[in-house]
PDB file of C-alpha atoms and ligand atoms in Angstrom:
ATOM      1  CA  UNK A  29       0.369   0.520  -0.331  1.00  0.00           C
ATOM      2  CA  UNK A  30       1.030   3.426  -1.056  1.00  0.00           C
ATOM      3  CA  UNK A  31       1.912   5.892   1.457  1.00  0.00           C
ATOM      4  CA  UNK A  32      -1.312   8.658   0.928  1.00  0.00           C
ATOM      5  CA  UNK A  33       0.695  12.303   1.137  1.00  0.00           C
ATOM      6  CA  UNK A  34      -0.723  15.587   1.041  1.00  0.00           C
ATOM      7  CA  UNK A  35       1.246  18.433   0.729  1.00  0.00           C
ATOM      8  CA  UNK A  36       1.323  22.042   1.878  1.00  0.00           C
ATOM      9  CA  UNK A  37       4.194  23.683   0.055  1.00  0.00           C
ATOM     10  CA  UNK A  38       4.882  27.544  -0.485  1.00  0.00           C
ATOM     11  CA  UNK A  39       6.457  28.153  -3.575  1.00  0.00           C
ATOM     12  CA  UNK A  40      10.242  28.672  -2.832  1.00  0.00           C
ATOM     13  CA  UNK A  41      12.612  27.239  -5.149  1.00  0.00           C
ATOM     14  CA  UNK A  42      13.586  24.549  -2.583  1.00  0.00           C
ATOM     15  CA  UNK A  43       9.389  23.625  -2.527  1.00  0.00           C
ATOM     16  CA  UNK A  44       9.116  23.013  -6.363  1.00  0.00           C
ATOM     17  CA  UNK A  45      12.158  20.808  -6.062  1.00  0.00           C
ATOM     18  CA  UNK A  46      10.414  18.811  -2.993  1.00  0.00           C
ATOM     19  CA  UNK A  47       6.744  18.611  -5.290  1.00  0.00           C
ATOM     20  CA  UNK A  48       9.521  16.848  -8.282  1.00  0.00           C
ATOM     21  CA  UNK A  49      11.065  14.990  -5.406  1.00  0.00           C
ATOM     22  CA  UNK A  50       7.447  13.764  -3.865  1.00  0.00           C
ATOM     23  CA  UNK A  51       7.187  12.758  -7.703  1.00  0.00           C
ATOM     24  CA  UNK A  52       9.594  10.774  -8.146  1.00  0.00           C
ATOM     25  CA  UNK A  53       8.622   8.148  -5.056  1.00  0.00           C
ATOM     26  CA  UNK A  54       7.653   5.308  -5.709  1.00  0.00           C
ATOM     27  CA  UNK A  55       5.218   4.839  -2.180  1.00  0.00           C
ATOM     28  CA  UNK A  56       3.509   7.620  -2.182  1.00  0.00           C
ATOM     29  CA  UNK A  57       0.318   8.331  -3.477  1.00  0.00           C
ATOM     30  CA  UNK A  58       0.124  11.957  -3.412  1.00  0.00           C
ATOM     31  CA  UNK A  59      -3.259  13.116  -3.110  1.00  0.00           C
ATOM     32  CA  UNK A  60      -3.553  16.848  -3.645  1.00  0.00           C
ATOM     33  CA  UNK A  61      -1.360  19.753  -3.162  1.00  0.00           C
ATOM     34  CA  UNK A  62      -2.254  23.370  -1.382  1.00  0.00           C
ATOM     35  CA  UNK A  63      -0.290  25.987  -1.750  1.00  0.00           C
ATOM     36  CA  UNK A  64       0.644  29.072   0.934  1.00  0.00           C
ATOM     37  CA  UNK A  65       1.431  32.468  -0.046  1.00  0.00           C
ATOM     38  CA  UNK A  66       4.574  33.174   2.057  1.00  0.00           C
ATOM     39  CA  UNK A  67       7.706  33.057   0.479  1.00  0.00           C
ATOM     40  CA  UNK A  68       6.337  32.958  -3.016  1.00  0.00           C
ATOM     41  CA  UNK A  69       3.571  35.096  -4.704  1.00  0.00           C
ATOM     42  CA  UNK A  70       0.081  32.714  -5.392  1.00  0.00           C
ATOM     43  CA  UNK A  71      -0.294  33.375  -8.897  1.00  0.00           C
ATOM     44  CA  UNK A  72       3.165  32.463  -9.910  1.00  0.00           C
ATOM     45  CA  UNK A  73       3.448  29.409  -7.335  1.00  0.00           C
ATOM     46  CA  UNK A  74       0.391  27.523  -8.731  1.00  0.00           C
ATOM     47  CA  UNK A  75       1.230  27.795 -12.049  1.00  0.00           C
ATOM     48  CA  UNK A  76       4.731  26.575 -11.315  1.00  0.00           C
ATOM     49  CA  UNK A  77       2.917  24.271  -9.515  1.00  0.00           C
ATOM     50  CA  UNK A  78       0.759  23.596 -12.449  1.00  0.00           C
ATOM     51  CA  UNK A  79       3.445  23.408 -15.290  1.00  0.00           C
ATOM     52  CA  UNK A  80       5.878  20.339 -12.963  1.00  0.00           C
ATOM     53  CA  UNK A  81       2.680  18.301 -13.116  1.00  0.00           C
ATOM     54  CA  UNK A  82       2.088  18.272 -16.242  1.00  0.00           C
ATOM     55  CA  UNK A  83       6.151  18.326 -16.961  1.00  0.00           C
ATOM     56  CA  UNK A  84       6.165  14.973 -15.181  1.00  0.00           C
ATOM     57  CA  UNK A  85       2.257  13.478 -16.700  1.00  0.00           C
ATOM     58  CA  UNK A  86       0.197  14.818 -13.443  1.00  0.00           C
ATOM     59  CA  UNK A  87      -1.734  16.441 -13.538  1.00  0.00           C
ATOM     60  CA  UNK A  88      -4.752  15.037 -12.353  1.00  0.00           C
ATOM     61  CA  UNK A  89      -2.941  16.100  -8.953  1.00  0.00           C
ATOM     62  CA  UNK A  90      -5.482  18.732  -7.675  1.00  0.00           C
ATOM     63  CA  UNK A  91      -3.784  22.491  -6.477  1.00  0.00           C
ATOM     64  CA  UNK A  92      -5.591  24.230  -3.875  1.00  0.00           C
ATOM     65  CA  UNK A  93      -5.102  28.252  -3.411  1.00  0.00           C
ATOM     66  CA  UNK A  94      -4.116  29.598   0.059  1.00  0.00           C
ATOM     67  CA  UNK A  95      -5.155  33.317   1.067  1.00  0.00           C
ATOM     68  CA  UNK A  96      -4.611  33.585   4.187  1.00  0.00           C
ATOM     69  CA  UNK A  97      -1.798  36.102   4.572  1.00  0.00           C
ATOM     70  CA  UNK A  98       1.005  36.017   7.761  1.00  0.00           C
ATOM     71  CA  UNK A  99       1.118  38.548  10.526  1.00  0.00           C
ATOM     72  CA  UNK A 100       5.175  38.809   9.189  1.00  0.00           C
ATOM     73  CA  UNK A 101       5.734  38.877   5.429  1.00  0.00           C
ATOM     74  CA  UNK A 102       8.719  37.311   4.031  1.00  0.00           C
ATOM     75  CA  UNK A 103      11.159  40.140   2.222  1.00  0.00           C
ATOM     76  CA  UNK A 104       9.458  40.743  -1.173  1.00  0.00           C
ATOM     77  CA  UNK A 105      12.989  40.046  -3.339  1.00  0.00           C
ATOM     78  CA  UNK A 106      12.724  36.576  -2.168  1.00  0.00           C
ATOM     79  CA  UNK A 107       8.784  36.478  -2.791  1.00  0.00           C
ATOM     80  CA  UNK A 108       9.763  36.925  -5.574  1.00  0.00           C
ATOM     81  CA  UNK A 109      12.305  35.141  -7.168  1.00  0.00           C
ATOM     82  CA  UNK A 110      11.051  31.915  -8.314  1.00  0.00           C
ATOM     83  CA  UNK A 111       8.596  33.723 -10.624  1.00  0.00           C
ATOM     84  CA  UNK A 112      11.951  32.379 -12.405  1.00  0.00           C
ATOM     85  CA  UNK A 113      11.653  28.827 -12.615  1.00  0.00           C
ATOM     86  CA  UNK A 114       8.033  29.986 -15.023  1.00  0.00           C
ATOM     87  CA  UNK A 115      10.627  31.335 -17.888  1.00  0.00           C
ATOM     88  CA  UNK A 116      12.938  28.235 -17.798  1.00  0.00           C
ATOM     89  CA  UNK A 117      13.191  26.158 -21.400  1.00  0.00           C
ATOM     90  CA  UNK A 118      11.478  23.198 -20.193  1.00  0.00           C
ATOM     91  CA  UNK A 119       8.019  24.510 -18.221  1.00  0.00           C
ATOM     92  CA  UNK A 120       8.377  28.810 -20.005  1.00  0.00           C
ATOM     93  CA  UNK A 121       5.580  26.726 -22.757  1.00  0.00           C
ATOM     94  CA  UNK A 122       3.701  24.429 -20.819  1.00  0.00           C
ATOM     95  CA  UNK A 123      -0.064  25.807 -20.118  1.00  0.00           C
ATOM     96  CA  UNK A 124      -0.302  27.589 -17.644  1.00  0.00           C
ATOM     97  CA  UNK A 125      -2.864  26.713 -16.152  1.00  0.00           C
ATOM     98  CA  UNK A 126      -6.727  27.704 -15.291  1.00  0.00           C
ATOM     99  CA  UNK A 127      -7.440  31.026 -13.896  1.00  0.00           C
ATOM    100  CA  UNK A 128      -5.493  31.688 -10.678  1.00  0.00           C
ATOM    101  CA  UNK A 129      -8.266  32.670  -8.970  1.00  0.00           C
ATOM    102  CA  UNK A 130     -10.295  29.802  -9.965  1.00  0.00           C
ATOM    103  CA  UNK A 131      -8.663  27.014  -7.988  1.00  0.00           C
ATOM    104  CA  UNK A 132     -10.325  25.979  -5.214  1.00  0.00           C
ATOM    105  CA  UNK A 133      -9.574  27.349  -1.141  1.00  0.00           C
ATOM    106  CA  UNK A 134      -6.335  25.085   0.818  1.00  0.00           C
ATOM    107  CA  UNK A 135      -8.394  24.629   3.898  1.00  0.00           C
ATOM    108  CA  UNK A 136     -11.611  23.224   2.327  1.00  0.00           C
ATOM    109  CA  UNK A 137      -9.544  21.203   0.114  1.00  0.00           C
ATOM    110  CA  UNK A 138      -7.271  19.721   2.747  1.00  0.00           C
ATOM    111  CA  UNK A 139     -10.295  19.208   4.685  1.00  0.00           C
ATOM    112  CA  UNK A 140     -11.752  17.755   1.560  1.00  0.00           C
ATOM    113  CA  UNK A 141      -9.241  15.091   0.987  1.00  0.00           C
ATOM    114  CA  UNK A 142      -8.380  14.238   4.651  1.00  0.00           C
ATOM    115  CA  UNK A 143     -12.710  13.349   4.566  1.00  0.00           C
ATOM    116  CA  UNK A 144     -12.356  11.141   1.337  1.00  0.00           C
ATOM    117  CA  UNK A 145      -8.975   9.453   2.111  1.00  0.00           C
ATOM    118  CA  UNK A 146      -9.066   5.608   2.693  1.00  0.00           C
ATOM    119  CA  UNK A 147      -6.437   5.206   4.985  1.00  0.00           C
ATOM    120  CA  UNK A 148      -4.133   7.867   7.134  1.00  0.00           C
ATOM    121  CA  UNK A 149      -2.786  10.092   5.568  1.00  0.00           C
ATOM    122  CA  UNK A 150       1.169  11.346   6.188  1.00  0.00           C
ATOM    123  CA  UNK A 151       1.094  15.122   5.586  1.00  0.00           C
ATOM    124  CA  UNK A 152       3.900  17.682   4.693  1.00  0.00           C
ATOM    125  CA  UNK A 153       3.779  20.449   5.272  1.00  0.00           C
ATOM    126  CA  UNK A 154       7.440  22.620   3.764  1.00  0.00           C
ATOM    127  CA  UNK A 155       6.427  26.530   4.227  1.00  0.00           C
ATOM    128  CA  UNK A 156       4.514  27.792   7.683  1.00  0.00           C
ATOM    129  CA  UNK A 157       1.482  25.679   8.751  1.00  0.00           C
ATOM    130  CA  UNK A 158      -1.592  27.778   8.199  1.00  0.00           C
ATOM    131  CA  UNK A 159      -3.854  26.221   5.727  1.00  0.00           C
ATOM    132  CA  UNK A 160      -3.484  23.235   7.790  1.00  0.00           C
ATOM    133  CA  UNK A 161      -4.194  24.993  11.385  1.00  0.00           C
ATOM    134  CA  UNK A 162      -8.071  26.207   9.347  1.00  0.00           C
ATOM    135  CA  UNK A 163      -8.422  22.879   7.998  1.00  0.00           C
ATOM    136  CA  UNK A 164      -8.668  22.075  11.881  1.00  0.00           C
ATOM    137  CA  UNK A 165     -10.216  24.320  13.090  1.00  0.00           C
ATOM    138  CA  UNK A 166     -13.516  24.442  10.380  1.00  0.00           C
ATOM    139  CA  UNK A 167     -12.925  20.036  11.098  1.00  0.00           C
ATOM    140  CA  UNK A 168     -11.618  19.477  13.814  1.00  0.00           C
ATOM    141  CA  UNK A 169     -12.979  15.351  13.783  1.00  0.00           C
ATOM    142  CA  UNK A 170      -9.940  14.489  11.037  1.00  0.00           C
ATOM    143  CA  UNK A 171      -7.225  15.296  13.090  1.00  0.00           C
ATOM    144  CA  UNK A 172      -8.305  11.770  13.321  1.00  0.00           C
ATOM    145  CA  UNK A 173      -7.145  10.664   9.891  1.00  0.00           C
ATOM    146  CA  UNK A 174      -3.861  11.917  10.313  1.00  0.00           C
ATOM    147  CA  UNK A 175      -1.032   9.432   9.979  1.00  0.00           C
ATOM    148  CA  UNK A 176       2.030  12.499  10.686  1.00  0.00           C
ATOM    149  CA  UNK A 177       3.019  15.530  10.040  1.00  0.00           C
ATOM    150  CA  UNK A 178       6.466  16.337   8.419  1.00  0.00           C
ATOM    151  CA  UNK A 179       7.369  20.069   9.331  1.00  0.00           C
ATOM    152  CA  UNK A 180      11.105  21.540   7.777  1.00  0.00           C
ATOM    153  CA  UNK A 181      10.374  24.149  10.059  1.00  0.00           C
ATOM    154  CA  UNK A 182      11.828  25.868  13.564  1.00  0.00           C
ATOM    155  CA  UNK A 183      15.213  25.989  14.990  1.00  0.00           C
ATOM    156  CA  UNK A 184      15.574  24.581  18.891  1.00  0.00           C
ATOM    157  CA  UNK A 185      19.954  24.417  19.316  1.00  0.00           C
ATOM    158  CA  UNK A 186      21.120  26.573  16.480  1.00  0.00           C
ATOM    159  CA  UNK A 187      20.025  29.945  15.698  1.00  0.00           C
ATOM    160  CA  UNK A 188      17.696  30.791  14.026  1.00  0.00           C
ATOM    161  CA  UNK A 189      17.300  32.389  10.326  1.00  0.00           C
ATOM    162  CA  UNK A 190      14.625  35.150  10.209  1.00  0.00           C
ATOM    163  CA  UNK A 191      16.738  38.541  11.002  1.00  0.00           C
ATOM    164  CA  UNK A 192      15.259  41.992  10.467  1.00  0.00           C
ATOM    165  CA  UNK A 193      13.718  44.546  13.190  1.00  0.00           C
ATOM    166  CA  UNK A 194      12.682  43.371  16.216  1.00  0.00           C
ATOM    167  CA  UNK A 195      13.631  40.504  16.167  1.00  0.00           C
ATOM    168  CA  UNK A 196      16.317  38.917  17.824  1.00  0.00           C
ATOM    169  CA  UNK A 197      17.287  36.186  15.410  1.00  0.00           C
ATOM    170  CA  UNK A 198      16.402  32.944  17.240  1.00  0.00           C
ATOM    171  CA  UNK A 199      13.488  32.070  14.485  1.00  0.00           C
ATOM    172  CA  UNK A 200      13.479  30.109  11.903  1.00  0.00           C
ATOM    173  CA  UNK A 201      11.545  31.314   8.891  1.00  0.00           C
ATOM    174  CA  UNK A 202       8.209  28.637   8.828  1.00  0.00           C
ATOM    175  CA  UNK A 203       7.429  29.582  11.847  1.00  0.00           C
ATOM    176  CA  UNK A 204       8.149  33.476  11.915  1.00  0.00           C
ATOM    177  CA  UNK A 205       6.107  33.537   9.339  1.00  0.00           C
ATOM    178  CA  UNK A 206       2.246  32.337  11.353  1.00  0.00           C
ATOM    179  CA  UNK A 207       3.890  32.128  14.901  1.00  0.00           C
ATOM    180  CA  UNK A 208       0.277  32.000  16.095  1.00  0.00           C
ATOM    181  CA  UNK A 209      -0.563  28.669  13.658  1.00  0.00           C
ATOM    182  CA  UNK A 210       2.126  26.649  14.956  1.00  0.00           C
ATOM    183  CA  UNK A 211       1.214  27.718  18.650  1.00  0.00           C
ATOM    184  CA  UNK A 212      -2.123  26.337  17.345  1.00  0.00           C
ATOM    185  CA  UNK A 213      -0.457  22.739  16.198  1.00  0.00           C
ATOM    186  CA  UNK A 214       1.764  21.983  18.656  1.00  0.00           C
ATOM    187  CA  UNK A 215      -1.100  22.707  21.154  1.00  0.00           C
ATOM    188  CA  UNK A 216      -3.527  20.136  19.305  1.00  0.00           C
ATOM    189  CA  UNK A 217      -0.927  17.361  19.921  1.00  0.00           C
ATOM    190  CA  UNK A 218      -0.786  15.012  17.493  1.00  0.00           C
ATOM    191  CA  UNK A 219       2.411  13.105  15.344  1.00  0.00           C
ATOM    192  CA  UNK A 220       4.277  16.028  14.178  1.00  0.00           C
ATOM    193  CA  UNK A 221       8.003  15.863  13.089  1.00  0.00           C
ATOM    194  CA  UNK A 222      10.029  19.378  12.733  1.00  0.00           C
ATOM    195  CA  UNK A 223      12.767  19.508  10.384  1.00  0.00           C
ATOM    196  CA  UNK A 224      14.264  22.269  11.871  1.00  0.00           C
ATOM    197  CA  UNK A 225      17.406  24.387  11.346  1.00  0.00           C
ATOM    198  CA  UNK A 226      19.956  21.372  13.750  1.00  0.00           C
ATOM    199  CA  UNK A 227      19.412  19.021  10.655  1.00  0.00           C
ATOM    200  CA  UNK A 228      19.548  21.480   7.244  1.00  0.00           C
ATOM    201  CA  UNK A 229      22.086  23.615   8.565  1.00  0.00           C
ATOM    202  CA  UNK A 230      24.837  20.123   7.400  1.00  0.00           C
ATOM    203  CA  UNK A 231      22.921  20.179   3.730  1.00  0.00           C
ATOM    204  CA  UNK A 232      23.998  23.243   1.674  1.00  0.00           C
ATOM    205  CA  UNK A 233      23.055  23.826  -1.993  1.00  0.00           C
ATOM    206  CA  UNK A 234      26.776  23.224  -3.050  1.00  0.00           C
ATOM    207  CA  UNK A 235      28.220  23.707  -6.303  1.00  0.00           C
ATOM    208  CA  UNK A 236      30.081  19.582  -5.980  1.00  0.00           C
ATOM    209  CA  UNK A 237      26.637  18.212  -5.599  1.00  0.00           C
ATOM    210  CA  UNK A 238      25.863  20.416  -8.483  1.00  0.00           C
ATOM    211  CA  UNK A 239      28.811  19.447 -10.779  1.00  0.00           C
ATOM    212  CA  UNK A 240      27.989  15.122  -9.989  1.00  0.00           C
ATOM    213  CA  UNK A 241      24.288  16.280 -11.414  1.00  0.00           C
ATOM    214  CA  UNK A 242      25.643  17.638 -14.113  1.00  0.00           C
ATOM    215  CA  UNK A 243      27.498  14.286 -15.054  1.00  0.00           C
ATOM    216  CA  UNK A 244      23.781  13.291 -15.786  1.00  0.00           C
ATOM    217  CA  UNK A 245      21.525  16.219 -17.208  1.00  0.00           C
ATOM    218  CA  UNK A 246      20.409  13.633 -20.468  1.00  0.00           C
ATOM    219  CA  UNK A 247      17.294  12.529 -17.436  1.00  0.00           C
ATOM    220  CA  UNK A 248      15.563  15.920 -18.490  1.00  0.00           C
ATOM    221  CA  UNK A 249      14.728  15.413 -14.479  1.00  0.00           C
ATOM    222  CA  UNK A 250      17.943  16.329 -14.098  1.00  0.00           C
ATOM    223  CA  UNK A 251      18.695  18.210 -15.945  1.00  0.00           C
ATOM    224  CA  UNK A 252      15.915  20.478 -14.608  1.00  0.00           C
ATOM    225  CA  UNK A 253      17.265  20.008 -11.213  1.00  0.00           C
ATOM    226  CA  UNK A 254      19.537  21.687 -11.564  1.00  0.00           C
ATOM    227  CA  UNK A 255      19.295  25.019 -13.642  1.00  0.00           C
ATOM    228  CA  UNK A 256      16.772  25.080 -10.094  1.00  0.00           C
ATOM    229  CA  UNK A 257      19.489  24.885  -7.839  1.00  0.00           C
ATOM    230  CA  UNK A 258      21.402  27.093 -10.398  1.00  0.00           C
ATOM    231  CA  UNK A 259      19.307  29.401  -9.294  1.00  0.00           C
ATOM    232  CA  UNK A 260      19.692  29.344  -5.584  1.00  0.00           C
ATOM    233  CA  UNK A 261      23.483  29.953  -5.832  1.00  0.00           C
ATOM    234  CA  UNK A 262      23.215  34.057  -5.767  1.00  0.00           C
ATOM    235  CA  UNK A 263      22.756  33.839  -2.277  1.00  0.00           C
ATOM    236  CA  UNK A 264      25.428  35.748  -0.305  1.00  0.00           C
ATOM    237  CA  UNK A 265      27.437  33.531   1.201  1.00  0.00           C
ATOM    238  CA  UNK A 266      27.172  34.128   4.720  1.00  0.00           C
ATOM    239  CA  UNK A 267      25.516  32.335   7.237  1.00  0.00           C
ATOM    240  CA  UNK A 268      22.749  33.608   7.030  1.00  0.00           C
ATOM    241  CA  UNK A 269      21.683  33.900   3.235  1.00  0.00           C
ATOM    242  CA  UNK A 270      22.779  30.704   2.440  1.00  0.00           C
ATOM    243  CA  UNK A 271      21.349  28.012   0.486  1.00  0.00           C
ATOM    244  CA  UNK A 272      19.377  25.314   2.263  1.00  0.00           C
ATOM    245  CA  UNK A 273      18.263  21.708   1.221  1.00  0.00           C
ATOM    246  CA  UNK A 274      15.842  22.814   3.423  1.00  0.00           C
ATOM    247  CA  UNK A 275      13.069  21.791   2.326  1.00  0.00           C
ATOM    248  CA  UNK A 276      14.181  18.742  -0.079  1.00  0.00           C
ATOM    249  CA  UNK A 277      15.740  17.008   2.726  1.00  0.00           C
ATOM    250  CA  UNK A 278      12.692  17.330   4.754  1.00  0.00           C
ATOM    251  CA  UNK A 279      10.643  15.647   1.302  1.00  0.00           C
ATOM    252  CA  UNK A 280      13.341  13.164   1.877  1.00  0.00           C
ATOM    253  CA  UNK A 281      12.718  11.986   5.368  1.00  0.00           C
ATOM    254  CA  UNK A 282       9.022  10.529   3.892  1.00  0.00           C
ATOM    255  CA  UNK A 283      11.446   7.929   1.951  1.00  0.00           C
ATOM    256  CA  UNK A 284      14.627   6.813   3.952  1.00  0.00           C
ATOM    257  CA  UNK A 285      13.770   7.663   7.456  1.00  0.00           C
ATOM    258  CA  UNK A 286      16.433   5.514   9.063  1.00  0.00           C
ATOM    259  CA  UNK A 287      18.912   8.111   7.211  1.00  0.00           C
ATOM    260  CA  UNK A 288      17.956  10.425   9.956  1.00  0.00           C
ATOM    261  CA  UNK A 289      18.476  10.974  14.057  1.00  0.00           C
ATOM    262  CA  UNK A 290      14.849  11.991  15.883  1.00  0.00           C
ATOM    263  CA  UNK A 291      14.897  12.942  18.954  1.00  0.00           C
ATOM    264  CA  UNK A 292      11.892  12.809  20.761  1.00  0.00           C
ATOM    265  CA  UNK A 293      10.961  16.622  23.483  1.00  0.00           C
ATOM    266  CA  UNK A 294       8.559  18.471  24.485  1.00  0.00           C
ATOM    267  CA  UNK A 295       8.698  21.691  22.729  1.00  0.00           C
ATOM    268  CA  UNK A 296       7.087  25.549  22.974  1.00  0.00           C
ATOM    269  CA  UNK A 297       6.935  28.453  20.305  1.00  0.00           C
ATOM    270  CA  UNK A 298       6.688  32.000  20.781  1.00  0.00           C
ATOM    271  CA  UNK A 299       4.808  34.143  19.831  1.00  0.00           C
ATOM    272  CA  UNK A 300       5.665  37.631  20.649  1.00  0.00           C
ATOM    273  CA  UNK A 301       9.334  40.240  20.398  1.00  0.00           C
ATOM    274  CA  UNK A 302      12.110  39.931  20.118  1.00  0.00           C
ATOM    275  CA  UNK A 303      12.013  36.163  19.319  1.00  0.00           C
ATOM    276  CA  UNK A 304       8.344  35.512  18.110  1.00  0.00           C
ATOM    277  CA  UNK A 305       8.691  32.247  15.772  1.00  0.00           C
ATOM    278  CA  UNK A 306      11.505  30.992  18.669  1.00  0.00           C
ATOM    279  CA  UNK A 307      10.949  27.151  18.936  1.00  0.00           C
ATOM    280  CA  UNK A 308      13.047  25.630  22.141  1.00  0.00           C
ATOM    281  CA  UNK A 309      13.134  22.461  23.554  1.00  0.00           C
ATOM    282  CA  UNK A 310      10.931  23.212  27.082  1.00  0.00           C
ATOM    283  CA  UNK A 311       9.956  20.592  29.706  1.00  0.00           C
ATOM    284  CA  UNK A 312       6.537  22.339  30.548  1.00  0.00           C
ATOM    285  CA  UNK A 313       5.889  22.429  26.723  1.00  0.00           C
ATOM    286  CA  UNK A 314       4.355  19.995  23.862  1.00  0.00           C
ATOM    287  CA  UNK A 315       5.313  16.262  23.113  1.00  0.00           C
ATOM    288  CA  UNK A 316       7.083  16.135  19.157  1.00  0.00           C
ATOM    289  CA  UNK A 317       9.509  14.836  17.703  1.00  0.00           C
ATOM    290  CA  UNK A 318      12.779  16.818  16.959  1.00  0.00           C
ATOM    291  CA  UNK A 319      14.633  15.578  13.869  1.00  0.00           C
ATOM    292  CA  UNK A 320      18.433  15.969  14.805  1.00  0.00           C
ATOM    293  CA  UNK A 321      20.816  14.069  12.074  1.00  0.00           C
ATOM    294  CA  UNK A 322      20.960  12.837   8.472  1.00  0.00           C
ATOM    295  CA  UNK A 323      24.247  10.593   6.996  1.00  0.00           C
ATOM    296  CA  UNK A 324      24.483  13.261   4.017  1.00  0.00           C
ATOM    297  CA  UNK A 325      26.118  11.769   2.160  1.00  0.00           C
ATOM    298  CA  UNK A 326      23.389   9.023   1.483  1.00  0.00           C
ATOM    299  CA  UNK A 327      21.037  12.346   1.135  1.00  0.00           C
ATOM    300  CA  UNK A 328      22.987  13.377  -1.697  1.00  0.00           C
ATOM    301  CA  UNK A 329      22.779   9.672  -3.806  1.00  0.00           C
ATOM    302  CA  UNK A 330      19.127   9.822  -3.251  1.00  0.00           C
ATOM    303  CA  UNK A 331      18.218  13.044  -4.881  1.00  0.00           C
ATOM    304  CA  UNK A 332      21.106  11.849  -7.300  1.00  0.00           C
ATOM    305  CA  UNK A 333      18.732   8.504  -7.956  1.00  0.00           C
ATOM    306  CA  UNK A 334      15.973   9.889  -7.491  1.00  0.00           C
ATOM    307  CA  UNK A 335      16.482  12.692 -10.318  1.00  0.00           C
ATOM    308  CA  UNK A 336      17.657   9.593 -13.060  1.00  0.00           C
ATOM    309  CA  UNK A 337      14.117   9.904 -14.575  1.00  0.00           C
TER     310      UNK A 337
HETATM  311  O1  LIG B 409      13.324  29.067   6.451  1.00  0.00           O
HETATM  312  C1  LIG B 409      13.861  27.929   5.434  1.00  0.00           C
HETATM  313  C2  LIG B 409      12.179  28.126   4.521  1.00  0.00           C
HETATM  314  C3  LIG B 409      12.258  26.181   3.414  1.00  0.00           C
HETATM  315  O2  LIG B 409      11.144  26.448   3.694  1.00  0.00           O
HETATM  316  N1  LIG B 409      12.504  29.163   3.449  1.00  0.00           N
HETATM  317  C4  LIG B 409      13.448  28.711   2.202  1.00  0.00           C
HETATM  318  C5  LIG B 409      12.518  27.316   2.696  1.00  0.00           C
HETATM  319  O3  LIG B 409      11.227  26.976   1.189  1.00  0.00           O
HETATM  320  C6  LIG B 409      12.918  30.565   4.360  1.00  0.00           C
HETATM  321  C7  LIG B 409      13.808  30.878   3.808  1.00  0.00           C
HETATM  322  C8  LIG B 409      14.830  31.491   4.611  1.00  0.00           C
HETATM  323  N2  LIG B 409      16.238  31.370   3.839  1.00  0.00           N
HETATM  324  C9  LIG B 409      16.257  32.329   2.669  1.00  0.00           C
HETATM  325  C10 LIG B 409      14.817  31.783   2.503  1.00  0.00           C
HETATM  326  C11 LIG B 409      16.678  32.371   0.742  1.00  0.00           C
HETATM  327  N3  LIG B 409      17.649  32.859   1.701  1.00  0.00           N
HETATM  328  N4  LIG B 409      15.725  32.834   0.270  1.00  0.00           N
HETATM  329  C12 LIG B 409      14.113  31.725   0.548  1.00  0.00           C
HETATM  330  N5  LIG B 409      13.729  31.687   1.192  1.00  0.00           N
HETATM  331 CA1  LIG B 410       8.861  26.615   2.034  1.00  0.00          CA
END
């Protein structure tokens, strides 16, 4: 039986690579994809998602549109960046999809999919958790249909990656965008696994990896993925602006959990300045699982294998 999966992403270049990666997984049945307008603008992100589904023969997988705006906006420069994906040679001439306003609302679709699912569903979040929280607030009984939530989010024993006004740098962006929804999600005490910066810091996008990937560009997905990743290397090469394989690492966890180290913890999240969105260990807090380590070499090898198609 394949694993039933729902994915909510927020349109970043590594979110789109994560969608591509999910589509290569043999044991996963992707029931639907919803998009959060966090680290993206929603129309270009829906366009990219639709095009990737078409390119890989998955045009029957439904897409949902998130319209909820988080509490702390992402920088506009980051949000605008991924539209460049839609202009790449393998994507530019694909049909753009229907009217972006015609997509159903993300929380309603999550409710429909969970209701109709024949079995428990795994949920992969590679952006903020707001759409899922909106869905669960409307239909709390559906919590029982959730097998596991795998979420790229948080920073527990390392610094965060938010650098902005009224902030001390302790938060990771996916939590900071909507700390209040994050608090609600952890309060629910569902089976929740964080893939935080603690582990994603081990997997930067490197030229050494891209060079290996380039030796297999006769495979269309290696060619396309190589182009996506090349577009992430215009970051300032200091620690905070290095581009990491954040979401892709979280996505790989679905396929090879045995390559990761996890820890059961009690944790909490701050919802106020100066550390809004900080996730921290707290004996009096909520139970969750955090991923602390990964076999880095096997992870990069896995990507090279999956994109050979
Ligand atoms: O904090 C990591 C999350 C991931 O879901 N995102 C990017 C990934 O999709 C936010 C982010 C942090 N630093 C960034 C980000 C950067 N330098 N550029 C774009 N997005
Ligand atoms: Ca993301």
